[in-house]
Amino acid sequence: MPSHERVGSFLEGAKRREIVSARCQLLHSCTNVPRGKRPFCERRVKQQIEGDLQQMEEDLLQMEGNLQQMEEDLLQAVRLVLVQIHRAQQWPKPVDGGLWVSASLQTGLRSPHTLSCTVAVAGLWGSVLSEADLQDELKQSLASFITLSSPGDPEELGTFTDTCGPLQFHLSFQVRSRHESGKLNWSRVEQFLHRLSLVHAQVEIYFTLKINEAITQQVLRSTPDCRFTLMGCSMITDTTSYLLGTLPVGPVPQCAKLHLVPGRSTPLQLPLEVAEMCGVISLLPVGALSPCVDQYPNQPACIYFYPFLNDHHIFLYGPSNLPLLHDDGEDPLHFLCSLTHFLSLEEFGLSGVQFIENTPKGTVCSDTLYTVDRNEQGDAVKQSLLLFLFLQHSDPFHCQLSDFTDCEDVLVQNLDLILQHNKGIVKSALHSVLISTLRGSLKRKKASNCITAQEKIQAALPVILTSLSSVVNSSSSLDFRTACLKSMKVENTQELRAALQQSLWGVVEGRSIPSRKCSSNKAQSVKSRPDAQDVMVSKQKGKMRKKHQSENICGAHSCPDQGLSVEMPKSQTGWKSCIHKRQPESSSHQSGHKQRTALSPLQAALGEPAAAEHVACNTLAVCSPEQNEQEAATWLQMFEWD
Amino acid sequence: MVYDYRIWVRKEMFEELVEVERLRASLLESQHGQEWKSGREREELTSQDVLSHIEKVILEIIDSLSKGNPPVLLLQNRSTWVNIRFHNTVGLHMSSQSTVSVVRSDCSSSVSRFASTLKVLSVIYKLVQSNSYATKRDIYYSDTQLFTSQRTVDSVVDDISCMLKVPRRSLHVLATSKGLISGDLCYQEEDGTKVNCSSNTFRFFLAISSSLTFLDIVSSAKFILIVEKDATFQRLLDDEFGTSLSPCIMITGKGVPDINSRLMVRKLWDTLQIPVFALVDADPHGIEIMCIYKYGSMSMSFDAQNLTVPSVKWLGLLPTDIDRLRVPKDALVPFTKKDESKLGSLRKRPYTAVQPQWEREMELLQAGKRKAEIQCLTSIAPHFLTRVYLPNKLRYGGWI
């Protein structure tokens, strides 16, 4: 279940439990009255319940608006931090650091509910921050009903700085309300941070979502060997971090690295409509194919032989390398949706490319997603074409943080217009990077004169087999025939043919080409742990821990379905999520409890249906709406029975 | 009867070519003490030997598969000078420690080659077993989709011949000859067919047999004349060159000679032990063709002992003849870049060093940057080639 639904359900459940509790008291009072007056009591209870529900709906609407504003403010705070770091950074290479984003919701039956958010930066990466400027800018940006506060959990902040380096900046703010929200949605923050982490590989990003005693903690980090430095940003090259859906399944492991192909930075001209904007704007496209299948050219599922692409993800990043997410309900850029109209994709072997509006669940949320309608081999590995578009803006006459943010806002608001205005230039730049990205597959396709290498192999293997069998079968040399049968450990020539066929197909299809740039071991390790990104439920006290501690927490629980450890290797990158639940009484069965969040999309794809049924069932655990309804129905039945 | 009389009359008219006889005597003398065996003395491979060679290859492939390794074929590289050695008496031959090219079965770029080679191997195995023969064309048509072109089969057969170290004729694979032969020669083929290359007309020629298993070779020819081009060959027949000056055998490979033409020259030399002359254009291409007859080619160097005739002499057209005969300059053709490149390559060949006279001729050719075809002699006189040039060359020893 996505985290925002889980949170929403939790709040709804809490509210219902409050109502039910009130009903219990009323019911208790009804049982003490004489039998003749009970109908009156029942009516009174019903009216009370209906009143409560109506009031709850009204409160939800009000609270929802406030909390959504909190979410925006949280993102805005992160944006401002990153803009200032990006503008002020002076190192030739990206330096390490940490970003901590925390949201904490405290609910109570009688006390007001409090939602607190904290943004903290640590390490050398954030040392360029000017805290005073940033605080001023943030105070102006925050909504009026939001108040600044101290960090919710100084101990966790301390752990964060222990892990990522000295604290450079932190900001906490909160909103208090008597009412709860039923539709608290943090997926947008998650998407933002995830997309941010893809181009900030050197930064460890922590996102902690705390609802009363339950803590969901997600860590985004990468290892130095999974980074690609480009124009001041460090991109993650670990395919698993991109959450592209099902990893290829085959007899051999696939390369886990994303081989990024940078294009050329193209200056864009500003249209008259945004003539007030100063500075130089340019676009840098970067392409990549995932998964890389170069190591196994003979695998039937290889794009090496059959170059078709499954999905095309386009990731758009604004100046300061911040992801540009369009709001819910807002259409993506028209320019990106119409890419297929002016890019001649047919020459890359891509025909029938169509824009699809909704990103499939369980995959990374890109700005634009296309699908390719193509006759494909059933067992073919589906590759995705990833296209990163980095917008860059430089203005030497601006030095204030507000200037930068204003300019970037104008740029983002008019981005579609700017891209349309530079259609020809953008087309050329995209065409160039597509050629570079797809060069390998195109080259092979042309070299083989439209006969794919896979077809060549499939045509040649039967000839080899028949020729071998023919010589052995027709030989009159007893020694030769005996040696052949003995070598393959078979009794007769019929068995020999079958054995030869099996062996021949096996060795040919399993051929691997050693590649310096590819790393198949990682992919194998991920594939062997389909539950590697499961969200675990633990009774331990929810605290942000150091890397190895966090790994130990996850590693302490094994998957009951498959008996596989979920411990992430140190080389593993990507989301790492844990839910820690503070619970007074001990529970011996909690290690088996699992839940899914939006950040664990590989689960369903990798096939673990049983695990999806492992829903937390503790009294304080997150309840689904269906469970809440069942609970209410049970109480109502009891009421009717009385 | 009238015809026989004419033959007799013409034989009476033949003059004795003293210089040719001397050349023959010197060649025979030089044959003694050669370390290389002549064609007659070489051991012939039996069919069982060929079968054993093929079985060995197949067993290695099966062994490889049994161990889970992709089978490969190791073919000696026939396209690099690194593997070629030169010996004065045998020409270009393949080094015993030559580099090999690996034909993989698990690589898309070579799997077709691997399959083609195995396919041809299995066909050869059955041909040898059944003592039957097939042409390369037959093999090509057995699976046109696999081979895609006749050239593939040609190359694969040569690769197999090289890999097994078995001459192509022992593989029971024949090739349609493109060469022609005419002259004073009679022989009997393996199947009993009697062939008379002189026949009963004065303008008669035969395609060189592809079986090349001759018995009872009879000839009174005093020399063998290799003619580069078919047009010149026909001109010599028209002018009755073979029946006017001295009995001879004329052969043309119509340009670059095929294996059968080269085998025929070698067979005749082994059998008749008479001088072999080459009449080629005075250009790099002509010189290279002559060198193929004399010293062999790089791609067939593995079978040099059966194909080369190191005694071949360059009769004409020599570059020095162009100046000496004052061939009109408008009859000469300027060098192209390709010609210059080819001549430069020829001068670097190992055999050029042992032929100082040839090297001088090539220097002259390179300096003049003009080439001359045999036909250019007609600019001097229409029948200058057959009535003046060749007779005088043969009479006075104008070869090198």
PDB file of N, CA, C and O in Angstrom, chain A residues 475-508:
ATOM      1  N   SER A 475      29.653 -42.814 -39.777  1.00  0.00           N
ATOM      2  CA  SER A 475      31.020 -43.313 -39.616  1.00  0.00           C
ATOM      3  C   SER A 475      31.030 -44.828 -39.443  1.00  0.00           C
ATOM      4  O   SER A 475      30.163 -45.407 -38.777  1.00  0.00           O
ATOM      5  N   SER A 476      32.020 -45.448 -40.063  1.00  0.00           N
ATOM      6  CA  SER A 476      32.183 -46.890 -39.903  1.00  0.00           C
ATOM      7  C   SER A 476      33.316 -47.207 -38.932  1.00  0.00           C
ATOM      8  O   SER A 476      33.682 -48.359 -38.758  1.00  0.00           O
ATOM      9  N   SER A 477      33.843 -46.138 -38.329  1.00  0.00           N
ATOM     10  CA  SER A 477      34.940 -46.335 -37.375  1.00  0.00           C
ATOM     11  C   SER A 477      34.359 -46.550 -35.975  1.00  0.00           C
ATOM     12  O   SER A 477      33.758 -45.638 -35.387  1.00  0.00           O
ATOM     13  N   LEU A 478      34.548 -47.731 -35.486  1.00  0.00           N
ATOM     14  CA  LEU A 478      34.005 -48.065 -34.163  1.00  0.00           C
ATOM     15  C   LEU A 478      34.656 -47.213 -33.077  1.00  0.00           C
ATOM     16  O   LEU A 478      33.992 -46.738 -32.150  1.00  0.00           O
ATOM     17  N   ASP A 479      35.941 -47.006 -33.237  1.00  0.00           N
ATOM     18  CA  ASP A 479      36.657 -46.206 -32.221  1.00  0.00           C
ATOM     19  C   ASP A 479      36.106 -44.790 -32.160  1.00  0.00           C
ATOM     20  O   ASP A 479      35.903 -44.233 -31.080  1.00  0.00           O
ATOM     21  N   PHE A 480      35.902 -44.243 -33.338  1.00  0.00           N
ATOM     22  CA  PHE A 480      35.398 -42.865 -33.398  1.00  0.00           C
ATOM     23  C   PHE A 480      34.008 -42.759 -32.772  1.00  0.00           C
ATOM     24  O   PHE A 480      33.730 -41.887 -31.946  1.00  0.00           O
ATOM     25  N   ARG A 481      33.145 -43.659 -33.154  1.00  0.00           N
ATOM     26  CA  ARG A 481      31.770 -43.617 -32.639  1.00  0.00           C
ATOM     27  C   ARG A 481      31.760 -43.838 -31.118  1.00  0.00           C
ATOM     28  O   ARG A 481      31.060 -43.140 -30.379  1.00  0.00           O
ATOM     29  N   THR A 482      32.552 -44.755 -30.676  1.00  0.00           N
ATOM     30  CA  THR A 482      32.609 -45.030 -29.234  1.00  0.00           C
ATOM     31  C   THR A 482      33.119 -43.810 -28.473  1.00  0.00           C
ATOM     32  O   THR A 482      32.596 -43.454 -27.411  1.00  0.00           O
ATOM     33  N   ALA A 483      34.143 -43.193 -29.055  1.00  0.00           N
ATOM     34  CA  ALA A 483      34.712 -42.011 -28.384  1.00  0.00           C
ATOM     35  C   ALA A 483      33.678 -40.893 -28.280  1.00  0.00           C
ATOM     36  O   ALA A 483      33.586 -40.216 -27.252  1.00  0.00           O
ATOM     37  N   CYS A 484      32.896 -40.715 -29.345  1.00  0.00           N
ATOM     38  CA  CYS A 484      31.867 -39.664 -29.341  1.00  0.00           C
ATOM     39  C   CYS A 484      30.802 -39.950 -28.286  1.00  0.00           C
ATOM     40  O   CYS A 484      30.417 -39.062 -27.508  1.00  0.00           O
ATOM     41  N   LEU A 485      30.330 -41.203 -28.260  1.00  0.00           N
ATOM     42  CA  LEU A 485      29.283 -41.561 -27.298  1.00  0.00           C
ATOM     43  C   LEU A 485      29.797 -41.462 -25.867  1.00  0.00           C
ATOM     44  O   LEU A 485      29.111 -40.975 -24.964  1.00  0.00           O
ATOM     45  N   LYS A 486      31.028 -41.876 -25.694  1.00  0.00           N
ATOM     46  CA  LYS A 486      31.620 -41.836 -24.360  1.00  0.00           C
ATOM     47  C   LYS A 486      31.811 -40.397 -23.897  1.00  0.00           C
ATOM     48  O   LYS A 486      31.595 -40.064 -22.722  1.00  0.00           O
ATOM     49  N   SER A 487      32.203 -39.579 -24.827  1.00  0.00           N
ATOM     50  CA  SER A 487      32.440 -38.176 -24.470  1.00  0.00           C
ATOM     51  C   SER A 487      31.172 -37.500 -23.965  1.00  0.00           C
ATOM     52  O   SER A 487      31.207 -36.730 -23.002  1.00  0.00           O
ATOM     53  N   MET A 488      30.059 -37.796 -24.641  1.00  0.00           N
ATOM     54  CA  MET A 488      28.789 -37.171 -24.231  1.00  0.00           C
ATOM     55  C   MET A 488      28.034 -38.021 -23.212  1.00  0.00           C
ATOM     56  O   MET A 488      26.921 -37.667 -22.811  1.00  0.00           O
ATOM     57  N   LYS A 489      28.636 -39.147 -22.831  1.00  0.00           N
ATOM     58  CA  LYS A 489      28.046 -40.031 -21.820  1.00  0.00           C
ATOM     59  C   LYS A 489      26.635 -40.470 -22.207  1.00  0.00           C
ATOM     60  O   LYS A 489      25.666 -40.291 -21.458  1.00  0.00           O
ATOM     61  N   VAL A 490      26.522 -40.989 -23.415  1.00  0.00           N
ATOM     62  CA  VAL A 490      25.239 -41.492 -23.897  1.00  0.00           C
ATOM     63  C   VAL A 490      25.428 -42.891 -24.450  1.00  0.00           C
ATOM     64  O   VAL A 490      26.560 -43.351 -24.663  1.00  0.00           O
ATOM     65  N   GLU A 491      24.299 -43.548 -24.681  1.00  0.00           N
ATOM     66  CA  GLU A 491      24.341 -44.949 -25.087  1.00  0.00           C
ATOM     67  C   GLU A 491      24.320 -45.123 -26.594  1.00  0.00           C
ATOM     68  O   GLU A 491      24.966 -46.013 -27.135  1.00  0.00           O
ATOM     69  N   ASN A 492      23.549 -44.288 -27.275  1.00  0.00           N
ATOM     70  CA  ASN A 492      23.414 -44.471 -28.719  1.00  0.00           C
ATOM     71  C   ASN A 492      23.402 -43.118 -29.417  1.00  0.00           C
ATOM     72  O   ASN A 492      23.424 -42.059 -28.767  1.00  0.00           O
ATOM     73  N   THR A 493      23.322 -43.190 -30.730  1.00  0.00           N
ATOM     74  CA  THR A 493      23.431 -41.946 -31.505  1.00  0.00           C
ATOM     75  C   THR A 493      22.196 -41.055 -31.355  1.00  0.00           C
ATOM     76  O   THR A 493      22.293 -39.837 -31.518  1.00  0.00           O
ATOM     77  N   GLN A 494      21.058 -41.649 -31.069  1.00  0.00           N
ATOM     78  CA  GLN A 494      19.865 -40.827 -30.842  1.00  0.00           C
ATOM     79  C   GLN A 494      20.033 -39.979 -29.587  1.00  0.00           C
ATOM     80  O   GLN A 494      19.742 -38.779 -29.569  1.00  0.00           O
ATOM     81  N   GLU A 495      20.525 -40.638 -28.555  1.00  0.00           N
ATOM     82  CA  GLU A 495      20.781 -39.892 -27.323  1.00  0.00           C
ATOM     83  C   GLU A 495      21.897 -38.879 -27.534  1.00  0.00           C
ATOM     84  O   GLU A 495      21.885 -37.793 -26.947  1.00  0.00           O
ATOM     85  N   LEU A 496      22.821 -39.262 -28.395  1.00  0.00           N
ATOM     86  CA  LEU A 496      23.929 -38.336 -28.669  1.00  0.00           C
ATOM     87  C   LEU A 496      23.415 -37.046 -29.284  1.00  0.00           C
ATOM     88  O   LEU A 496      23.813 -35.949 -28.890  1.00  0.00           O
ATOM     89  N   ARG A 497      22.500 -37.181 -30.223  1.00  0.00           N
ATOM     90  CA  ARG A 497      21.961 -35.985 -30.872  1.00  0.00           C
ATOM     91  C   ARG A 497      21.250 -35.081 -29.856  1.00  0.00           C
ATOM     92  O   ARG A 497      21.439 -33.870 -29.850  1.00  0.00           O
ATOM     93  N   ALA A 498      20.468 -35.711 -28.993  1.00  0.00           N
ATOM     94  CA  ALA A 498      19.749 -34.924 -27.984  1.00  0.00           C
ATOM     95  C   ALA A 498      20.728 -34.240 -27.038  1.00  0.00           C
ATOM     96  O   ALA A 498      20.571 -33.058 -26.691  1.00  0.00           O
ATOM     97  N   ALA A 499      21.755 -34.993 -26.653  1.00  0.00           N
ATOM     98  CA  ALA A 499      22.742 -34.414 -25.725  1.00  0.00           C
ATOM     99  C   ALA A 499      23.515 -33.279 -26.389  1.00  0.00           C
ATOM    100  O   ALA A 499      23.779 -32.245 -25.771  1.00  0.00           O
ATOM    101  N   LEU A 500      23.858 -33.499 -27.656  1.00  0.00           N
ATOM    102  CA  LEU A 500      24.583 -32.445 -28.380  1.00  0.00           C
ATOM    103  C   LEU A 500      23.720 -31.200 -28.506  1.00  0.00           C
ATOM    104  O   LEU A 500      24.209 -30.063 -28.356  1.00  0.00           O
ATOM    105  N   GLN A 501      22.451 -31.409 -28.805  1.00  0.00           N
ATOM    106  CA  GLN A 501      21.546 -30.262 -28.965  1.00  0.00           C
ATOM    107  C   GLN A 501      21.458 -29.458 -27.670  1.00  0.00           C
ATOM    108  O   GLN A 501      21.597 -28.235 -27.669  1.00  0.00           O
ATOM    109  N   GLN A 502      21.283 -30.152 -26.588  1.00  0.00           N
ATOM    110  CA  GLN A 502      21.153 -29.463 -25.310  1.00  0.00           C
ATOM    111  C   GLN A 502      22.432 -28.703 -24.968  1.00  0.00           C
ATOM    112  O   GLN A 502      22.397 -27.539 -24.556  1.00  0.00           O
ATOM    113  N   SER A 503      23.537 -29.367 -25.173  1.00  0.00           N
ATOM    114  CA  SER A 503      24.814 -28.740 -24.830  1.00  0.00           C
ATOM    115  C   SER A 503      25.113 -27.553 -25.745  1.00  0.00           C
ATOM    116  O   SER A 503      25.553 -26.495 -25.295  1.00  0.00           O
ATOM    117  N   LEU A 504      24.829 -27.746 -27.032  1.00  0.00           N
ATOM    118  CA  LEU A 504      25.134 -26.693 -28.007  1.00  0.00           C
ATOM    119  C   LEU A 504      24.314 -25.442 -27.734  1.00  0.00           C
ATOM    120  O   LEU A 504      24.840 -24.331 -27.695  1.00  0.00           O
ATOM    121  N   TRP A 505      23.027 -25.627 -27.513  1.00  0.00           N
ATOM    122  CA  TRP A 505      22.156 -24.469 -27.252  1.00  0.00           C
ATOM    123  C   TRP A 505      22.577 -23.779 -25.950  1.00  0.00           C
ATOM    124  O   TRP A 505      22.550 -22.573 -25.849  1.00  0.00           O
ATOM    125  N   GLY A 506      22.958 -24.614 -25.002  1.00  0.00           N
ATOM    126  CA  GLY A 506      23.346 -24.049 -23.708  1.00  0.00           C
ATOM    127  C   GLY A 506      24.587 -23.180 -23.800  1.00  0.00           C
ATOM    128  O   GLY A 506      24.597 -22.058 -23.305  1.00  0.00           O
ATOM    129  N   VAL A 507      25.604 -23.687 -24.460  1.00  0.00           N
ATOM    130  CA  VAL A 507      26.860 -22.924 -24.486  1.00  0.00           C
ATOM    131  C   VAL A 507      26.759 -21.697 -25.380  1.00  0.00           C
ATOM    132  O   VAL A 507      27.395 -20.678 -25.125  1.00  0.00           O
ATOM    133  N   VAL A 508      25.953 -21.789 -26.413  1.00  0.00           N
ATOM    134  CA  VAL A 508      25.851 -20.645 -27.330  1.00  0.00           C
ATOM    135  C   VAL A 508      25.017 -19.524 -26.716  1.00  0.00           C
ATOM    136  O   VAL A 508      25.400 -18.357 -26.730  1.00  0.00           O
TER     137      VAL A 508
END
